[in-house]
Amino acid sequence: MVFKSKVDIWMAFIFILVPISMLYGVITEPSAVLLLVTAFIIVLLCILFFGTKYVIKADELIVYGGIYKKRIPIKQIRSLRPSKNPLSAPAMSIDRIEITFDPHIQVILISPKEKELFVKKLLEINPNITLKS
């Protein structure tokens, strides 16, 4: 099952404003270097914006964040907790879920649009996951 990332308005604003301001710079002061940098940044933002998703496949959670890909066995997930942590993560919203998993007690922050359904699917596969508040 594929879950899209929730997108906050401020993130959408950044993903629209940055390319527009860079394109304005290319139009007002044409430069091959500026054009290449602008094109690179726009492609990177598109990859991040459209490539952030979470896939539950069999007994595995696969987190895609642009070019980032992390596979987490659902049986290794220890806990889920709501989070507003602004640290860098494969999430397009500040309304996040903190997932703690083994080995070595790792943490990842994600922001699925359908949080309740996402949590329900994880619990169906691993009922031992602790829900924290």
Coordinates of N, CA, C and O in Angstrom, one line a residue:
M1 N 0.8 -1.2 0.0 CA 0.0 0.0 0.0 C 0.9 1.2 0.0 O 1.8 1.3 0.8
V2 N 0.6 2.2 -0.8 CA 1.4 3.4 -1.0 C 0.7 4.6 -0.2 O -0.5 4.8 -0.4
F3 N 1.4 5.3 0.6 CA 0.9 6.5 1.3 C 1.7 7.7 0.8 O 3.0 7.7 0.9
K4 N 1.0 8.7 0.3 CA 1.7 9.9 -0.1 C 2.0 10.8 1.1 O 1.4 10.6 2.2
S5 N 3.0 11.6 1.0 CA 3.4 12.5 2.1 C 2.4 13.7 2.2 O 2.0 14.2 1.2
K6 N 2.0 14.0 3.4 CA 1.2 15.2 3.6 C 2.1 16.4 3.3 O 3.3 16.4 3.7
V7 N 1.5 17.5 2.7 CA 2.3 18.7 2.4 C 1.7 19.9 3.1 O 0.5 20.2 2.9
D8 N 2.5 20.6 3.9 CA 2.1 21.8 4.6 C 2.1 22.9 3.6 O 2.8 22.9 2.6
I9 N 1.3 24.0 3.8 CA 1.2 25.1 3.0 C 2.6 25.8 2.9 O 3.0 26.3 1.8
W10 N 3.3 25.9 4.0 CA 4.6 26.6 3.9 C 5.6 25.8 3.1 O 6.5 26.4 2.4
M11 N 5.5 24.5 3.0 CA 6.4 23.7 2.2 C 6.1 23.9 0.7 O 6.9 24.1 -0.1
A12 N 4.8 23.9 0.4 CA 4.3 24.2 -1.0 C 4.8 25.6 -1.4 O 5.3 25.8 -2.5
F13 N 4.7 26.6 -0.5 CA 5.2 27.9 -0.8 C 6.7 27.9 -1.1 O 7.1 28.6 -2.1
I14 N 7.5 27.2 -0.3 CA 8.9 27.2 -0.6 C 9.2 26.5 -2.0 O 10.0 27.0 -2.8
F15 N 8.5 25.4 -2.2 CA 8.7 24.7 -3.5 C 8.2 25.5 -4.7 O 8.6 25.2 -5.8
I16 N 7.4 26.5 -4.5 CA 6.9 27.3 -5.6 C 7.8 28.6 -5.7 O 8.2 29.0 -6.7
L17 N 8.0 29.3 -4.5 CA 8.7 30.5 -4.5 C 10.1 30.5 -4.9 O 10.6 31.3 -5.7
V18 N 10.9 29.4 -4.5 CA 12.3 29.3 -4.8 C 12.5 29.2 -6.3 O 13.3 30.0 -6.9
P19 N 11.8 28.3 -7.0 CA 12.0 28.3 -8.5 C 11.6 29.5 -9.2 O 12.3 30.0 -10.1
I20 N 10.5 30.1 -8.8 CA 10.1 31.4 -9.4 C 11.1 32.5 -9.3 O 11.4 33.2 -10.2
S21 N 11.6 32.6 -8.1 CA 12.6 33.7 -7.8 C 13.9 33.4 -8.6 O 14.6 34.3 -9.2
M22 N 14.3 32.1 -8.8 CA 15.5 31.8 -9.5 C 15.3 32.0 -11.0 O 16.1 32.5 -11.7
L23 N 14.1 31.6 -11.5 CA 13.8 31.9 -12.9 C 13.8 33.4 -13.2 O 14.2 33.8 -14.3
Y24 N 13.3 34.2 -12.3 CA 13.3 35.6 -12.5 C 14.8 36.1 -12.6 O 15.1 36.9 -13.5
G25 N 15.7 35.6 -11.9 CA 17.1 35.9 -12.0 C 17.7 35.5 -13.3 O 18.4 36.3 -13.9
V26 N 17.3 34.4 -13.8 CA 17.8 33.9 -15.1 C 17.2 34.8 -16.2 O 17.9 35.1 -17.2
I27 N 16.0 35.2 -16.1 CA 15.4 36.1 -17.1 C 16.0 37.5 -17.1 O 16.3 38.1 -18.2
T28 N 16.2 38.1 -15.9 CA 16.7 39.4 -15.8 C 18.2 39.5 -16.1 O 18.7 40.6 -16.6
E29 N 18.9 38.5 -15.7 CA 20.4 38.5 -16.0 C 20.8 37.2 -16.6 O 21.3 36.3 -15.8
P30 N 20.6 36.9 -17.9 CA 20.9 35.6 -18.5 C 22.3 35.2 -18.3 O 23.3 36.0 -18.4
S31 N 22.5 34.0 -17.8 CA 23.8 33.4 -17.6 C 23.7 31.9 -17.7 O 22.8 31.3 -17.2
A32 N 24.6 31.3 -18.4 CA 24.6 29.8 -18.6 C 24.7 29.1 -17.3 O 24.1 28.1 -17.0
V33 N 25.6 29.6 -16.4 CA 25.8 29.0 -15.1 C 24.6 29.1 -14.3 O 24.2 28.1 -13.6
L34 N 24.0 30.3 -14.2 CA 22.8 30.5 -13.4 C 21.6 29.7 -14.0 O 20.9 29.1 -13.2
L35 N 21.5 29.5 -15.3 CA 20.5 28.7 -15.9 C 20.7 27.2 -15.5 O 19.7 26.5 -15.1
L36 N 21.9 26.7 -15.5 CA 22.2 25.3 -15.1 C 21.9 25.1 -13.6 O 21.3 24.1 -13.2
V37 N 22.3 26.0 -12.8 CA 22.1 25.9 -11.3 C 20.6 25.9 -11.1 O 20.0 25.1 -10.3
T38 N 19.8 26.8 -11.7 CA 18.4 26.9 -11.6 C 17.7 25.6 -12.0 O 16.9 25.1 -11.3
A39 N 18.1 25.1 -13.2 CA 17.5 23.9 -13.7 C 17.8 22.7 -12.7 O 16.9 21.9 -12.4
F40 N 19.0 22.7 -12.2 CA 19.4 21.6 -11.2 C 18.5 21.7 -10.0 O 18.0 20.7 -9.5
I41 N 18.3 22.9 -9.4 CA 17.6 23.0 -8.2 C 16.1 22.7 -8.4 O 15.4 22.1 -7.6
I42 N 15.6 23.2 -9.6 CA 14.2 22.9 -9.9 C 13.9 21.3 -10.0 O 13.0 20.8 -9.5
V43 N 14.9 20.7 -10.7 CA 14.7 19.2 -10.8 C 14.8 18.5 -9.4 O 14.0 17.6 -9.1
L44 N 15.8 19.0 -8.6 CA 15.9 18.4 -7.3 C 14.6 18.6 -6.4 O 14.2 17.7 -5.7
L45 N 14.1 19.8 -6.5 CA 12.8 20.1 -5.7 C 11.7 19.3 -6.2 O 10.9 18.8 -5.4
C46 N 11.6 19.1 -7.5 CA 10.5 18.2 -8.1 C 10.7 16.8 -7.6 O 9.7 16.1 -7.3
I47 N 11.9 16.3 -7.6 CA 12.2 14.9 -7.1 C 11.8 14.8 -5.7 O 11.2 13.8 -5.3
L48 N 12.1 15.8 -4.9 CA 11.8 15.7 -3.4 C 10.2 15.8 -3.3 O 9.6 15.1 -2.5
F49 N 9.6 16.7 -4.0 CA 8.2 17.0 -3.8 C 7.4 15.8 -4.3 O 6.4 15.4 -3.6
F50 N 7.7 15.3 -5.5 CA 6.9 14.2 -6.0 C 7.4 12.8 -5.6 O 6.7 11.8 -5.8
G51 N 8.6 12.7 -5.1 CA 9.1 11.4 -4.8 C 9.1 11.0 -3.3 O 9.6 10.0 -2.9
T52 N 8.4 11.8 -2.5 CA 8.3 11.5 -1.1 C 7.0 10.7 -0.8 O 5.9 11.2 -1.0
K53 N 7.2 9.4 -0.5 CA 6.1 8.5 -0.2 C 6.6 7.4 0.7 O 7.7 7.2 0.9
Y54 N 5.6 6.6 1.2 CA 5.8 5.5 2.1 C 5.1 4.3 1.6 O 3.9 4.4 1.4
V55 N 5.8 3.2 1.5 CA 5.1 2.0 0.9 C 5.2 0.9 1.9 O 6.3 0.6 2.5
I56 N 4.1 0.3 2.2 CA 4.0 -0.9 3.1 C 3.8 -2.1 2.1 O 2.8 -2.2 1.4
K57 N 4.9 -2.9 2.0 CA 4.9 -4.0 1.1 C 5.2 -5.3 1.9 O 6.3 -5.4 2.4
A58 N 4.3 -6.2 1.9 CA 4.4 -7.4 2.7 C 4.7 -7.1 4.2 O 3.9 -6.5 4.8
D59 N 5.9 -7.4 4.6 CA 6.3 -7.1 6.0 C 7.4 -6.0 6.1 O 8.2 -6.0 7.1
E60 N 7.4 -5.1 5.2 CA 8.4 -4.1 5.1 C 7.8 -2.7 4.8 O 6.9 -2.5 4.1
L61 N 8.4 -1.7 5.5 CA 8.0 -0.3 5.3 C 9.2 0.3 4.5 O 10.3 0.3 4.9
I62 N 8.9 0.8 3.3 CA 9.9 1.5 2.4 C 9.6 3.0 2.4 O 8.5 3.4 2.0
V63 N 10.6 3.7 2.9 CA 10.4 5.2 2.9 C 11.2 5.8 1.8 O 12.4 5.6 1.7
Y64 N 10.5 6.5 0.9 CA 11.2 7.2 -0.2 C 11.1 8.7 0.1 O 10.1 9.3 0.4
G65 N 12.3 9.4 0.0 CA 12.4 10.8 0.2 C 13.2 11.4 -0.9 O 14.4 11.7 -0.7
G66 N 12.7 11.5 -2.1 CA 13.5 12.0 -3.3 C 14.4 10.8 -3.7 O 14.0 9.8 -4.0
I67 N 15.7 11.1 -3.6 CA 16.7 10.0 -3.9 C 17.0 9.1 -2.7 O 17.7 8.1 -2.9
Y68 N 16.5 9.4 -1.6 CA 16.7 8.7 -0.4 C 15.7 7.5 -0.3 O 14.5 7.7 -0.7
K69 N 16.2 6.3 0.1 CA 15.3 5.1 0.2 C 15.8 4.4 1.4 O 16.9 4.0 1.6
K70 N 14.8 4.1 2.3 CA 15.1 3.3 3.5 C 14.1 2.2 3.7 O 12.9 2.4 3.6
R71 N 14.6 1.0 3.9 CA 13.8 -0.2 4.1 C 13.8 -0.5 5.6 O 14.9 -0.7 6.2
I72 N 12.6 -0.6 6.2 CA 12.5 -1.0 7.6 C 11.6 -2.2 7.7 O 10.4 -2.1 7.4
P73 N 12.1 -3.3 8.3 CA 11.2 -4.4 8.5 C 10.2 -4.0 9.6 O 10.6 -3.5 10.7
I74 N 8.9 -4.2 9.3 CA 7.9 -3.8 10.2 C 8.0 -4.5 11.6 O 7.7 -3.9 12.6
K75 N 8.5 -5.7 11.6 CA 8.7 -6.5 12.8 C 9.7 -5.8 13.7 O 9.7 -6.1 14.9
Q76 N 10.6 -4.9 13.2 CA 11.6 -4.2 14.0 C 11.1 -2.9 14.5 O 11.8 -2.2 15.3
I77 N 9.9 -2.5 14.1 CA 9.4 -1.2 14.7 C 8.9 -1.4 16.1 O 8.2 -2.3 16.4
R78 N 9.5 -0.5 17.0 CA 9.2 -0.6 18.4 C 8.0 0.3 18.8 O 7.2 -0.1 19.6
S79 N 8.0 1.6 18.3 CA 7.0 2.5 18.7 C 6.7 3.6 17.6 O 7.6 3.8 16.7
L80 N 5.5 4.2 17.8 CA 5.1 5.3 16.9 C 4.7 6.4 17.8 O 4.0 6.1 18.9
R81 N 5.0 7.6 17.5 CA 4.7 8.8 18.3 C 4.4 10.0 17.4 O 5.2 10.2 16.5
P82 N 3.4 10.7 17.7 CA 3.2 12.0 16.9 C 4.3 12.9 17.2 O 4.9 13.0 18.3
S83 N 4.7 13.7 16.2 CA 5.9 14.6 16.4 C 5.7 15.9 15.6 O 5.1 15.8 14.5
K84 N 6.2 17.0 16.1 CA 6.3 18.2 15.3 C 7.7 18.6 15.2 O 8.1 19.8 14.9
N85 N 8.6 17.7 15.3 CA 10.1 17.9 15.2 C 10.4 18.4 13.8 O 10.1 17.8 12.8
P86 N 11.1 19.6 13.7 CA 11.4 20.2 12.4 C 12.7 19.7 11.8 O 13.1 20.2 10.7
L87 N 13.3 18.7 12.4 CA 14.6 18.2 11.8 C 14.3 17.7 10.4 O 13.3 17.3 10.0
S88 N 15.4 17.7 9.6 CA 15.4 17.2 8.3 C 14.9 15.7 8.3 O 15.4 14.9 9.1
A89 N 13.9 15.4 7.4 CA 13.4 14.1 7.3 C 12.7 13.9 6.0 O 12.4 14.9 5.3
P90 N 12.4 12.6 5.6 CA 11.7 12.4 4.4 C 10.2 12.7 4.6 O 9.3 11.8 4.6
A91 N 9.9 13.9 4.9 CA 8.5 14.3 5.2 C 8.3 15.8 4.7 O 9.2 16.6 4.8
M92 N 7.1 16.0 4.1 CA 6.8 17.3 3.5 C 5.9 18.1 4.4 O 5.3 19.1 4.0
S93 N 5.8 17.7 5.7 CA 4.9 18.4 6.6 C 5.6 18.4 8.0 O 6.4 17.5 8.3
I94 N 5.2 19.3 8.8 CA 5.7 19.3 10.2 C 4.8 18.4 11.1 O 5.2 18.0 12.2
D95 N 3.7 18.0 10.6 CA 2.8 17.1 11.3 C 3.2 15.6 11.0 O 2.9 15.1 10.0
R96 N 4.1 15.1 11.9 CA 4.8 13.9 11.6 C 4.5 12.7 12.5 O 4.0 12.9 13.6
I97 N 5.0 11.6 12.1 CA 5.0 10.4 13.0 C 6.5 10.0 13.2 O 7.2 9.9 12.2
E98 N 6.9 9.9 14.5 CA 8.2 9.4 14.8 C 8.2 7.9 14.9 O 7.5 7.4 15.7
I99 N 9.0 7.2 14.1 CA 9.1 5.8 14.1 C 10.4 5.4 14.8 O 11.4 5.7 14.3
T100 N 10.3 4.6 15.9 CA 11.5 4.1 16.5 C 11.6 2.6 16.1 O 10.6 1.9 16.3
F101 N 12.8 2.2 15.7 CA 12.9 0.8 15.2 C 14.3 0.3 15.6 O 15.3 1.1 15.8
D102 N 14.5 -1.0 15.6 CA 15.8 -1.7 15.8 C 16.4 -1.9 14.4 O 15.7 -1.8 13.4
P103 N 17.6 -2.2 14.2 CA 18.6 -2.4 15.3 C 19.2 -1.1 15.8 O 19.1 -0.1 15.1
H104 N 19.7 -1.1 16.9 CA 20.4 0.1 17.6 C 19.5 1.3 17.8 O 19.9 2.4 17.8
I105 N 18.2 1.0 18.0 CA 17.2 2.1 18.3 C 17.4 3.3 17.4 O 17.9 4.3 17.8
Q106 N 17.0 3.2 16.2 CA 17.0 4.2 15.2 C 15.7 4.9 15.1 O 14.6 4.4 15.5
V107 N 15.7 6.2 14.6 CA 14.4 7.0 14.6 C 14.3 7.6 13.2 O 15.3 8.0 12.6
I108 N 13.1 7.6 12.6 CA 12.8 8.3 11.3 C 11.5 9.0 11.5 O 10.6 8.6 12.2
L109 N 11.5 10.2 10.9 CA 10.3 11.0 10.9 C 9.6 11.0 9.5 O 10.3 11.2 8.5
I110 N 8.3 10.7 9.5 CA 7.6 10.7 8.3 C 6.2 11.5 8.4 O 5.8 11.7 9.6
S111 N 5.6 11.8 7.3 CA 4.3 12.5 7.4 C 3.3 12.0 6.4 O 3.0 12.7 5.4
P112 N 2.8 10.8 6.6 CA 1.8 10.3 5.7 C 0.5 11.1 5.7 O 0.1 11.6 6.8
K113 N -0.2 11.3 4.6 CA -1.5 12.0 4.5 C -2.5 11.3 5.4 O -3.2 12.0 6.2
E114 N -2.6 10.0 5.3 CA -3.6 9.2 6.0 C -3.0 8.6 7.2 O -2.7 7.4 7.2
K115 N -2.7 9.4 8.2 CA -1.9 8.9 9.4 C -2.6 7.7 10.1 O -2.0 6.7 10.4
E116 N -3.9 7.8 10.3 CA -4.7 6.7 11.0 C -4.6 5.4 10.3 O -4.4 4.3 10.9
L117 N -4.8 5.4 9.0 CA -4.8 4.2 8.1 C -3.4 3.7 8.1 O -3.2 2.4 8.2
F118 N -2.4 4.6 8.0 CA -1.0 4.1 8.0 C -0.7 3.4 9.3 O -0.1 2.3 9.3
V119 N -1.0 3.9 10.4 CA -0.8 3.3 11.7 C -1.5 2.0 11.8 O -1.0 1.0 12.3
K120 N -2.8 2.0 11.4 CA -3.6 0.7 11.4 C -2.9 -0.4 10.6 O -2.8 -1.5 11.1
K121 N -2.4 -0.1 9.4 CA -1.7 -1.1 8.6 C -0.5 -1.6 9.3 O -0.2 -2.8 9.2
L122 N 0.3 -0.7 9.9 CA 1.5 -1.2 10.6 C 1.1 -2.1 11.8 O 1.8 -3.1 12.0
L123 N 0.1 -1.7 12.5 CA -0.3 -2.5 13.7 C -0.9 -3.9 13.2 O -0.8 -4.9 14.0
E124 N -1.5 -4.0 12.0 CA -2.0 -5.3 11.5 C -0.8 -6.2 11.3 O -1.0 -7.4 11.6
I125 N 0.3 -5.7 10.9 CA 1.5 -6.5 10.6 C 2.3 -6.8 11.9 O 2.7 -7.9 12.1
N126 N 2.4 -5.8 12.8 CA 3.1 -5.9 14.0 C 2.3 -5.4 15.2 O 2.4 -4.2 15.5
P127 N 1.5 -6.2 15.8 CA 0.6 -5.7 16.9 C 1.4 -5.3 18.2 O 0.9 -4.7 19.1
N128 N 2.7 -5.6 18.2 CA 3.6 -5.3 19.4 C 4.1 -3.8 19.3 O 4.8 -3.4 20.2
I129 N 3.8 -3.1 18.3 CA 4.2 -1.7 18.2 C 3.5 -0.9 19.3 O 2.3 -1.0 19.5
T130 N 4.3 -0.1 20.1 CA 3.8 0.7 21.1 C 3.4 2.1 20.5 O 4.2 2.7 19.8
L131 N 2.2 2.5 20.9 CA 1.7 3.9 20.4 C 1.9 4.8 21.6 O 1.4 4.6 22.7
K132 N 2.7 5.9 21.4 CA 3.0 6.9 22.4 C 2.3 8.2 22.1 O 2.0 8.4 20.9
S133 N 2.1 9.0 23.1 CA 1.5 10.3 22.8 C 2.4 11.4 23.1 O 3.4 11.3 23.6

